Short mmCIF file of C-alpha atoms (C1' of nucleotides) in Angstrom, two decimals:
data_model
loop_
_atom_site.label_atom_id
_atom_site.label_comp_id
_atom_site.label_asym_id
_atom_site.label_seq_id
_atom_site.Cartn_x
_atom_site.Cartn_y
_atom_site.Cartn_z
CA UNK A 1 0.24 -0.27 0.05
CA UNK A 2 2.83 2.36 1.18
CA UNK A 3 4.74 3.31 -1.81
CA UNK A 4 6.93 6.02 -0.53
CA UNK A 5 7.60 8.08 2.49
CA UNK A 6 8.28 11.21 3.15
CA UNK A 7 11.98 12.11 4.32
CA UNK A 8 12.78 15.68 3.50
CA UNK A 9 10.26 18.53 4.97
CA UNK A 10 9.16 19.17 1.48
CA UNK A 11 9.14 16.32 -0.30
CA UNK A 12 5.76 14.98 -1.64
CA UNK A 13 4.24 12.01 0.01
CA UNK A 14 3.36 9.29 -3.09
CA UNK A 15 0.50 6.58 -2.07
CA UNK A 16 -0.87 3.91 -4.33
CA UNK A 17 -4.27 4.77 -4.88
CA UNK A 18 -5.56 2.30 -7.62
CA UNK A 19 -9.17 2.68 -8.24
CA UNK A 20 -9.72 5.87 -6.55
CA UNK A 21 -11.43 8.91 -8.00
CA UNK A 22 -9.52 11.76 -6.68
CA UNK A 23 -11.43 14.38 -8.83
CA UNK A 24 -15.00 12.80 -8.36
CA UNK A 25 -14.54 12.12 -4.57
CA UNK A 26 -13.32 15.86 -4.13
CA UNK A 27 -16.26 17.36 -6.25
CA UNK A 28 -18.89 15.27 -4.75
CA UNK A 29 -20.23 17.61 -1.75
CA UNK A 30 -18.65 16.03 0.99
CA UNK A 31 -16.20 18.77 1.63
CA UNK A 32 -16.37 22.20 0.75
CA UNK A 33 -12.82 22.75 1.30
CA UNK A 34 -11.43 21.79 -1.98
CA UNK A 35 -10.82 23.64 -5.57
CA UNK A 36 -9.16 23.09 -8.60
CA UNK A 37 -6.05 24.40 -8.70
CA UNK A 38 -5.14 23.57 -12.39
CA UNK A 39 -6.21 20.99 -14.98
CA UNK A 40 -4.91 17.93 -13.05
CA UNK A 41 -4.19 19.62 -9.49
CA UNK A 42 -6.23 19.80 -6.57
CA UNK A 43 -5.82 22.31 -3.37
CA UNK A 44 -7.33 22.14 -0.40
CA UNK A 45 -7.19 22.65 3.35
CA UNK A 46 -7.07 19.80 5.94
CA UNK A 47 -6.59 20.24 9.50
CA UNK A 48 -4.17 22.70 9.66
CA UNK A 49 -2.57 22.34 6.43
CA UNK A 50 -2.68 23.18 3.01
CA UNK A 51 -2.48 20.59 0.57
CA UNK A 52 -1.56 20.28 -3.12
CA UNK A 53 -2.68 16.78 -4.50
CA UNK A 54 -2.89 15.33 -8.01
CA UNK A 55 -3.45 11.67 -9.34
CA UNK A 56 -1.15 9.83 -11.42
CA UNK A 57 -2.08 6.68 -12.77
CA UNK A 58 -2.62 4.78 -9.87
CA UNK A 59 -0.30 7.25 -7.79
CA UNK A 60 -1.62 10.18 -5.10
CA UNK A 61 0.93 12.74 -4.81
CA UNK A 62 0.57 15.08 -2.48
CA UNK A 63 2.19 18.21 -1.43
CA UNK A 64 2.22 19.89 1.83
CA UNK A 65 2.32 23.60 1.00
CA UNK A 66 2.12 24.55 4.62
CA UNK A 67 2.98 22.52 7.25
CA UNK A 68 0.52 20.63 9.71
CA UNK A 69 0.74 18.76 12.88
CA UNK A 70 0.80 15.29 11.14
CA UNK A 71 2.77 14.00 13.67
CA UNK A 72 5.51 11.40 12.62
CA UNK A 73 4.24 9.83 9.64
CA UNK A 74 2.50 11.94 6.86
CA UNK A 75 1.53 8.86 4.67
CA UNK A 76 -0.63 7.15 7.38
CA UNK A 77 -2.29 10.45 8.00
CA UNK A 78 -2.84 11.31 4.19
CA UNK A 79 -3.91 7.63 3.57
CA UNK A 80 -6.79 7.77 6.03
CA UNK A 81 -7.96 11.05 4.99
CA UNK A 82 -8.71 9.72 1.73
CA UNK A 83 -9.54 6.38 3.24
CA UNK A 84 -7.29 4.77 1.35
CA UNK A 85 -6.12 1.87 3.72
CA UNK A 86 -9.72 0.36 3.05
CA UNK A 87 -9.30 -0.08 -1.17
CA UNK A 88 -10.44 -3.75 -0.55
CA UNK A 89 -13.47 -2.90 1.47
CA UNK A 90 -14.34 -0.30 -1.71
CA UNK A 91 -14.09 -3.02 -4.01
CA UNK A 92 -16.13 -5.65 -2.32
CA UNK A 93 -19.00 -2.68 -1.71
CA UNK A 94 -18.94 -1.86 -5.07
CA UNK A 95 -19.55 -5.70 -6.06
CA UNK A 96 -22.34 -5.70 -3.77
CA UNK A 97 -24.05 -2.29 -5.10
CA UNK A 98 -23.56 -3.65 -9.11
CA UNK A 99 -25.59 -6.48 -8.33
CA UNK A 100 -28.58 -4.01 -7.78
CA UNK A 101 -30.02 -3.76 -11.12
CA UNK A 102 -31.60 -0.29 -10.73
CA UNK A 103 -28.26 1.08 -9.90
CA UNK A 104 -26.27 -1.27 -12.35
CA UNK A 105 -26.11 1.83 -14.89
CA UNK A 106 -24.68 4.27 -12.59
CA UNK A 107 -22.09 2.06 -11.25
CA UNK A 108 -20.95 1.32 -14.99
CA UNK A 109 -19.75 5.19 -15.68
CA UNK A 110 -18.69 6.13 -11.99
CA UNK A 111 -16.58 4.69 -9.95
CA UNK A 112 -13.87 5.29 -7.15
CA UNK A 113 -16.03 7.41 -4.77
CA UNK A 114 -14.34 7.56 -1.56
CA UNK A 115 -15.95 8.77 1.87
CA UNK A 116 -13.34 11.13 3.20
CA UNK A 117 -12.56 11.14 7.07
CA UNK A 118 -12.80 14.44 7.86
CA UNK A 119 -12.85 16.79 11.40
CA UNK A 120 -16.39 16.14 13.17
CA UNK A 121 -16.55 19.75 14.10
CA UNK A 122 -15.64 21.06 10.84
CA UNK A 123 -18.55 18.75 9.33
CA UNK A 124 -20.92 19.61 11.91
CA UNK A 125 -20.80 23.21 11.42
CA UNK A 126 -20.75 22.89 7.34
CA UNK A 127 -23.70 20.98 7.03
CA UNK A 128 -25.51 23.06 9.20
CA UNK A 129 -24.56 25.80 6.66
CA UNK A 130 -25.40 23.63 4.00
CA UNK A 131 -29.35 23.18 4.65
CA UNK A 132 -31.74 25.07 2.20
CA UNK A 133 -28.26 26.61 0.56
CA UNK A 134 -26.34 25.28 -2.94
CA UNK A 135 -22.42 24.31 -3.12
CA UNK A 136 -21.17 27.58 -4.02
CA UNK A 137 -22.34 29.48 -1.68
CA UNK A 138 -21.65 26.96 1.35
CA UNK A 139 -17.80 27.08 0.26
CA UNK A 140 -18.01 30.78 0.39
CA UNK A 141 -19.64 30.98 3.58
CA UNK A 142 -16.78 28.13 5.25
CA UNK A 143 -14.21 30.03 3.16
CA UNK A 144 -15.15 33.44 4.72
CA UNK A 145 -15.51 32.11 8.45
CA UNK A 146 -11.99 30.58 7.82
CA UNK A 147 -10.58 33.72 6.98
CA UNK A 148 -12.47 35.42 10.07
CA UNK A 149 -12.05 32.93 12.97
CA UNK A 150 -9.44 30.35 11.47
CA UNK A 151 -5.60 30.00 11.98
CA UNK A 152 -3.83 31.36 9.26
CA UNK A 153 -1.27 28.96 7.57
CA UNK A 154 1.09 30.10 5.03
CA UNK A 155 2.52 33.39 4.67
CA UNK A 156 2.22 33.79 0.78
CA UNK A 157 0.15 36.23 -1.13
CA UNK A 158 -3.08 34.17 -1.19
CA UNK A 159 -3.43 33.47 2.73
CA UNK A 160 -5.29 30.34 3.53
CA UNK A 161 -7.02 29.52 6.83
CA UNK A 162 -7.52 26.80 9.09
CA UNK A 163 -11.18 25.57 9.61
CA UNK A 164 -12.30 27.63 12.90
CA UNK A 165 -12.18 25.84 16.36
CA UNK A 166 -15.26 25.63 18.45
CA UNK A 167 -14.27 28.53 20.80
CA UNK A 168 -13.81 30.93 18.13
CA UNK A 169 -17.42 30.07 16.47
CA UNK A 170 -18.86 29.98 19.75
CA UNK A 171 -17.79 33.43 21.34
CA UNK A 172 -18.19 34.85 17.58
CA UNK A 173 -21.33 37.68 17.57
CA UNK A 174 -24.43 37.13 15.53
CA UNK A 175 -23.69 39.92 13.55
CA UNK A 176 -20.24 39.09 12.51
CA UNK A 177 -21.38 35.58 11.45
CA UNK A 178 -24.12 36.57 9.41
CA UNK A 179 -21.37 39.16 7.24
CA UNK A 180 -20.17 35.76 6.82
CA UNK A 181 -22.94 34.95 4.79
CA UNK A 182 -24.58 32.89 6.97
CA UNK A 183 -28.05 34.71 6.82
CA UNK A 184 -30.69 32.92 9.28
CA UNK A 185 -28.38 29.95 10.32
CA UNK A 186 -25.96 32.15 12.08
CA UNK A 187 -27.41 31.78 15.45
CA UNK A 188 -27.36 27.66 14.76
CA UNK A 189 -23.71 27.81 14.18
CA UNK A 190 -23.01 30.09 16.88
CA UNK A 191 -25.19 28.07 19.40
CA UNK A 192 -24.15 24.49 17.82
CA UNK A 193 -20.07 25.66 18.44
CA UNK A 194 -21.19 26.59 21.99
CA UNK A 195 -22.63 23.22 22.50
CA UNK A 196 -19.41 21.66 21.51
CA UNK A 197 -17.50 24.01 23.72
CA UNK A 198 -19.82 22.87 26.78
CA UNK A 199 -19.37 19.16 25.96
CA UNK A 200 -15.60 19.18 26.36
CA UNK A 201 -14.49 15.77 26.03
CA UNK A 202 -18.17 14.70 25.79
CA UNK A 203 -17.75 15.70 22.06
CA UNK A 204 -14.68 13.75 21.18
CA UNK A 205 -16.23 10.77 22.55
CA UNK A 206 -19.08 10.94 20.38
CA UNK A 207 -16.70 8.94 17.92
CA UNK A 208 -17.23 5.70 20.05
CA UNK A 209 -21.23 5.80 19.96
CA UNK A 210 -23.08 3.58 18.20
CA UNK A 211 -24.95 5.07 15.24
CA UNK A 212 -28.34 5.22 16.68
CA UNK A 213 -27.16 6.83 20.23
CA UNK A 214 -24.92 9.35 17.82
CA UNK A 215 -27.89 10.48 15.65
CA UNK A 216 -29.48 11.01 18.56
CA UNK A 217 -27.34 13.39 20.03
CA UNK A 218 -26.42 15.10 16.57
CA UNK A 219 -30.31 15.77 16.62
CA UNK A 220 -30.02 17.66 20.07
CA UNK A 221 -28.00 20.40 18.27
CA UNK A 222 -29.62 23.38 16.81
CA UNK A 223 -29.86 23.67 12.84
CA UNK A 224 -29.58 19.63 12.88
CA UNK A 225 -32.58 17.74 11.34
CA UNK A 226 -32.45 14.11 9.91
CA UNK A 227 -30.72 15.29 6.77
CA UNK A 228 -27.94 17.13 8.21
CA UNK A 229 -27.50 14.56 10.80
CA UNK A 230 -27.03 11.56 8.40
CA UNK A 231 -24.57 13.36 6.48
CA UNK A 232 -22.43 14.31 9.77
CA UNK A 233 -22.92 10.35 10.19
CA UNK A 234 -21.33 9.57 6.88
CA UNK A 235 -18.58 12.25 6.26
CA UNK A 236 -17.84 13.02 10.12
CA UNK A 237 -17.80 9.59 11.42
CA UNK A 238 -17.59 7.61 8.31
CA UNK A 239 -21.20 5.40 9.51
CA UNK A 240 -21.46 3.90 6.11
CA UNK A 241 -24.96 2.77 6.34
CA UNK A 242 -26.09 6.54 6.82
CA UNK A 243 -28.06 7.80 3.83
CA UNK A 244 -28.62 11.65 3.53
CA UNK A 245 -31.82 12.40 1.30
CA UNK A 246 -31.30 15.91 -0.62
CA UNK A 247 -33.15 16.98 -3.42
CA UNK A 248 -30.95 14.82 -5.91
CA UNK A 249 -31.22 11.87 -4.06
CA UNK A 250 -34.90 12.38 -3.57
CA UNK A 251 -35.37 12.62 -7.19
CA UNK A 252 -33.15 9.68 -7.94
CA UNK A 253 -34.93 7.19 -5.26
CA UNK A 254 -38.36 8.36 -6.56
CA UNK A 255 -37.32 7.98 -10.37
CA UNK A 256 -35.41 4.62 -9.67
CA UNK A 257 -38.05 2.94 -7.10
CA UNK A 258 -41.26 4.52 -7.52
CA UNK A 259 -41.81 5.67 -11.38
CA UNK A 260 -40.97 9.22 -10.06
CA UNK A 261 -43.82 9.48 -7.37
CA UNK A 262 -42.94 11.30 -4.97
CA UNK A 263 -42.72 9.88 -1.48
CA UNK A 264 -42.03 10.84 2.25
CA UNK A 265 -38.55 11.37 3.04
CA UNK A 266 -38.36 8.45 5.92
CA UNK A 267 -40.11 6.18 3.42
CA UNK A 268 -37.13 6.38 0.80
CA UNK A 269 -34.46 6.01 3.83
CA UNK A 270 -36.30 2.41 4.41
CA UNK A 271 -36.28 1.56 0.75
CA UNK A 272 -32.36 2.80 0.96
CA UNK A 273 -31.86 0.62 3.46
CA UNK A 274 -33.43 -2.32 2.29
CA UNK A 275 -31.81 -2.30 -1.02
CA UNK A 276 -28.38 -0.88 0.29
CA UNK A 277 -27.68 -1.96 3.90
CA UNK A 278 -24.86 -1.39 5.23
CA UNK A 279 -23.57 0.30 1.72
CA UNK A 280 -26.29 2.87 2.01
CA UNK A 281 -23.84 5.61 2.50
CA UNK A 282 -21.72 5.03 -0.58
CA UNK A 283 -24.84 4.07 -2.74
CA UNK A 284 -25.97 7.74 -1.81
CA UNK A 285 -22.98 9.40 -3.07
CA UNK A 286 -22.86 7.89 -6.14
CA UNK A 287 -26.82 8.93 -6.54
CA UNK A 288 -25.95 12.24 -5.42
CA UNK A 289 -23.30 12.87 -7.88
CA UNK A 290 -24.59 11.09 -10.89
CA UNK A 291 -28.45 13.34 -10.69
CA UNK A 292 -26.68 16.41 -9.69
CA UNK A 293 -24.29 16.20 -12.61
CA UNK A 294 -27.26 14.90 -14.70
CA UNK A 295 -25.54 12.33 -16.05
CA UNK A 296 -26.96 10.21 -19.19
CA UNK A 297 -27.44 7.13 -16.96
CA UNK A 298 -29.75 8.83 -14.65
CA UNK A 299 -32.44 9.43 -17.73
CA UNK A 300 -35.09 6.92 -16.91
CA UNK A 301 -36.29 5.81 -20.46
CA UNK A 302 -32.83 5.56 -22.21
CA UNK A 303 -33.85 8.30 -24.70
CA UNK A 304 -30.70 10.19 -25.99
CA UNK A 305 -29.83 13.62 -24.49
CA UNK A 306 -30.30 16.14 -27.68
CA UNK A 307 -28.67 19.16 -26.33
"C1'" DC B 1 -37.77 39.48 -12.85
"C1'" DT B 2 -38.46 34.00 -11.24
"C1'" DC B 3 -36.41 29.68 -9.67
"C1'" DC B 4 -33.71 26.87 -7.01
"C1'" DA B 5 -30.00 25.46 -3.48
"C1'" DG B 6 -26.73 18.81 0.40
"C1'" DG B 7 -33.38 21.58 5.15
"C1'" DC B 8 -34.89 23.04 9.66
"C1'" DA B 9 -37.63 25.02 13.68
"C1'" DT B 10 -42.04 25.97 14.32
"C1'" DG B 11 -47.14 25.78 14.62
"C1'" DA B 12 -51.87 23.74 13.14
"C1'" DG B 13 -54.64 20.11 12.64
"C1'" DC C 1 -47.88 11.75 14.92
"C1'" DT C 2 -47.91 14.19 9.93
"C1'" DC C 3 -48.02 18.34 6.98
"C1'" DA C 4 -47.70 23.28 5.66
"C1'" DT C 5 -45.03 27.36 6.06
"C1'" DG C 6 -41.39 31.27 6.53
"C1'" DC C 7 -36.29 31.55 5.97
"C1'" DA C 8 -31.42 34.65 3.99
"C1'" DT C 9 -28.37 35.10 0.13
"C1'" DG C 10 -26.83 34.86 -4.32
"C1'" DG C 11 -26.20 32.46 -8.80
"C1'" DA C 12 -28.53 31.02 -12.75
#
DNA sequence: CTCCAGGCATGAG
DNA sequence: CTCATGCATGGA
């Protein structure tokens, strides 16, 4: 798995990433901190560092534009973030999903999506902001939040900032938060951050809770409902059975399983659980990206696109 | 101009 | 319990 290790300070980390789709994963709406920086280059902020990443053949090349506290082994940290240590699992999940007739066509044109392992607090706040919002604006809101409340990470002209700490958002004024473009979500973000602060070490222990209890804990937060809770379960706590239903996944499920008839989300969730079981989270990610991009494979009748 | 976006909180029935 | 409504903001 590990091809090379970082010896010097600035030497890039290179990791075997066979079957991984970097671009697809980074643009699949699970992280809001990555931007395309070239034809085959992605620049993003992970924890306390700025990364420049590209995928060549089956290899992932990661440059640390700014140092972060990754400890001794950067390879292990990067491997974990991109969830590359579970490549065999992704292969078996995919094999199971392909057996499902209704989504087979989607998987024939898409592959290699991973679920990133992101910081829980960042995901929690980011998806509170995501409610009734669009991805471009979510990215801008988080960018401005980081600029106002996050630690500066490099000294270049284009200064980049880490995601803010809970204390910073908890003590921010609602007016300031609104100035970041949060709108009516400003008080939710402030109160949710305050709740994380008051939970203290209890928030860290969320990671060890069984999924049902973790979901119940998340639903206690202001601004977190069923959909956002599922996003946090999936993207922050890697609970692969979670199944967030947004407008695109709703359209996908209704079209694929109910001839376009609109059903309540709880029924769609139950159906997803039956169809995909423990693989629902990854299935959801493929449905989301395919329907949001309006891929030809999402057309119900197989009619050709004449645009 | 209108419509829409990775929904939630609230109140009515 | 289920369902309808308002909500800030900005791009298309």
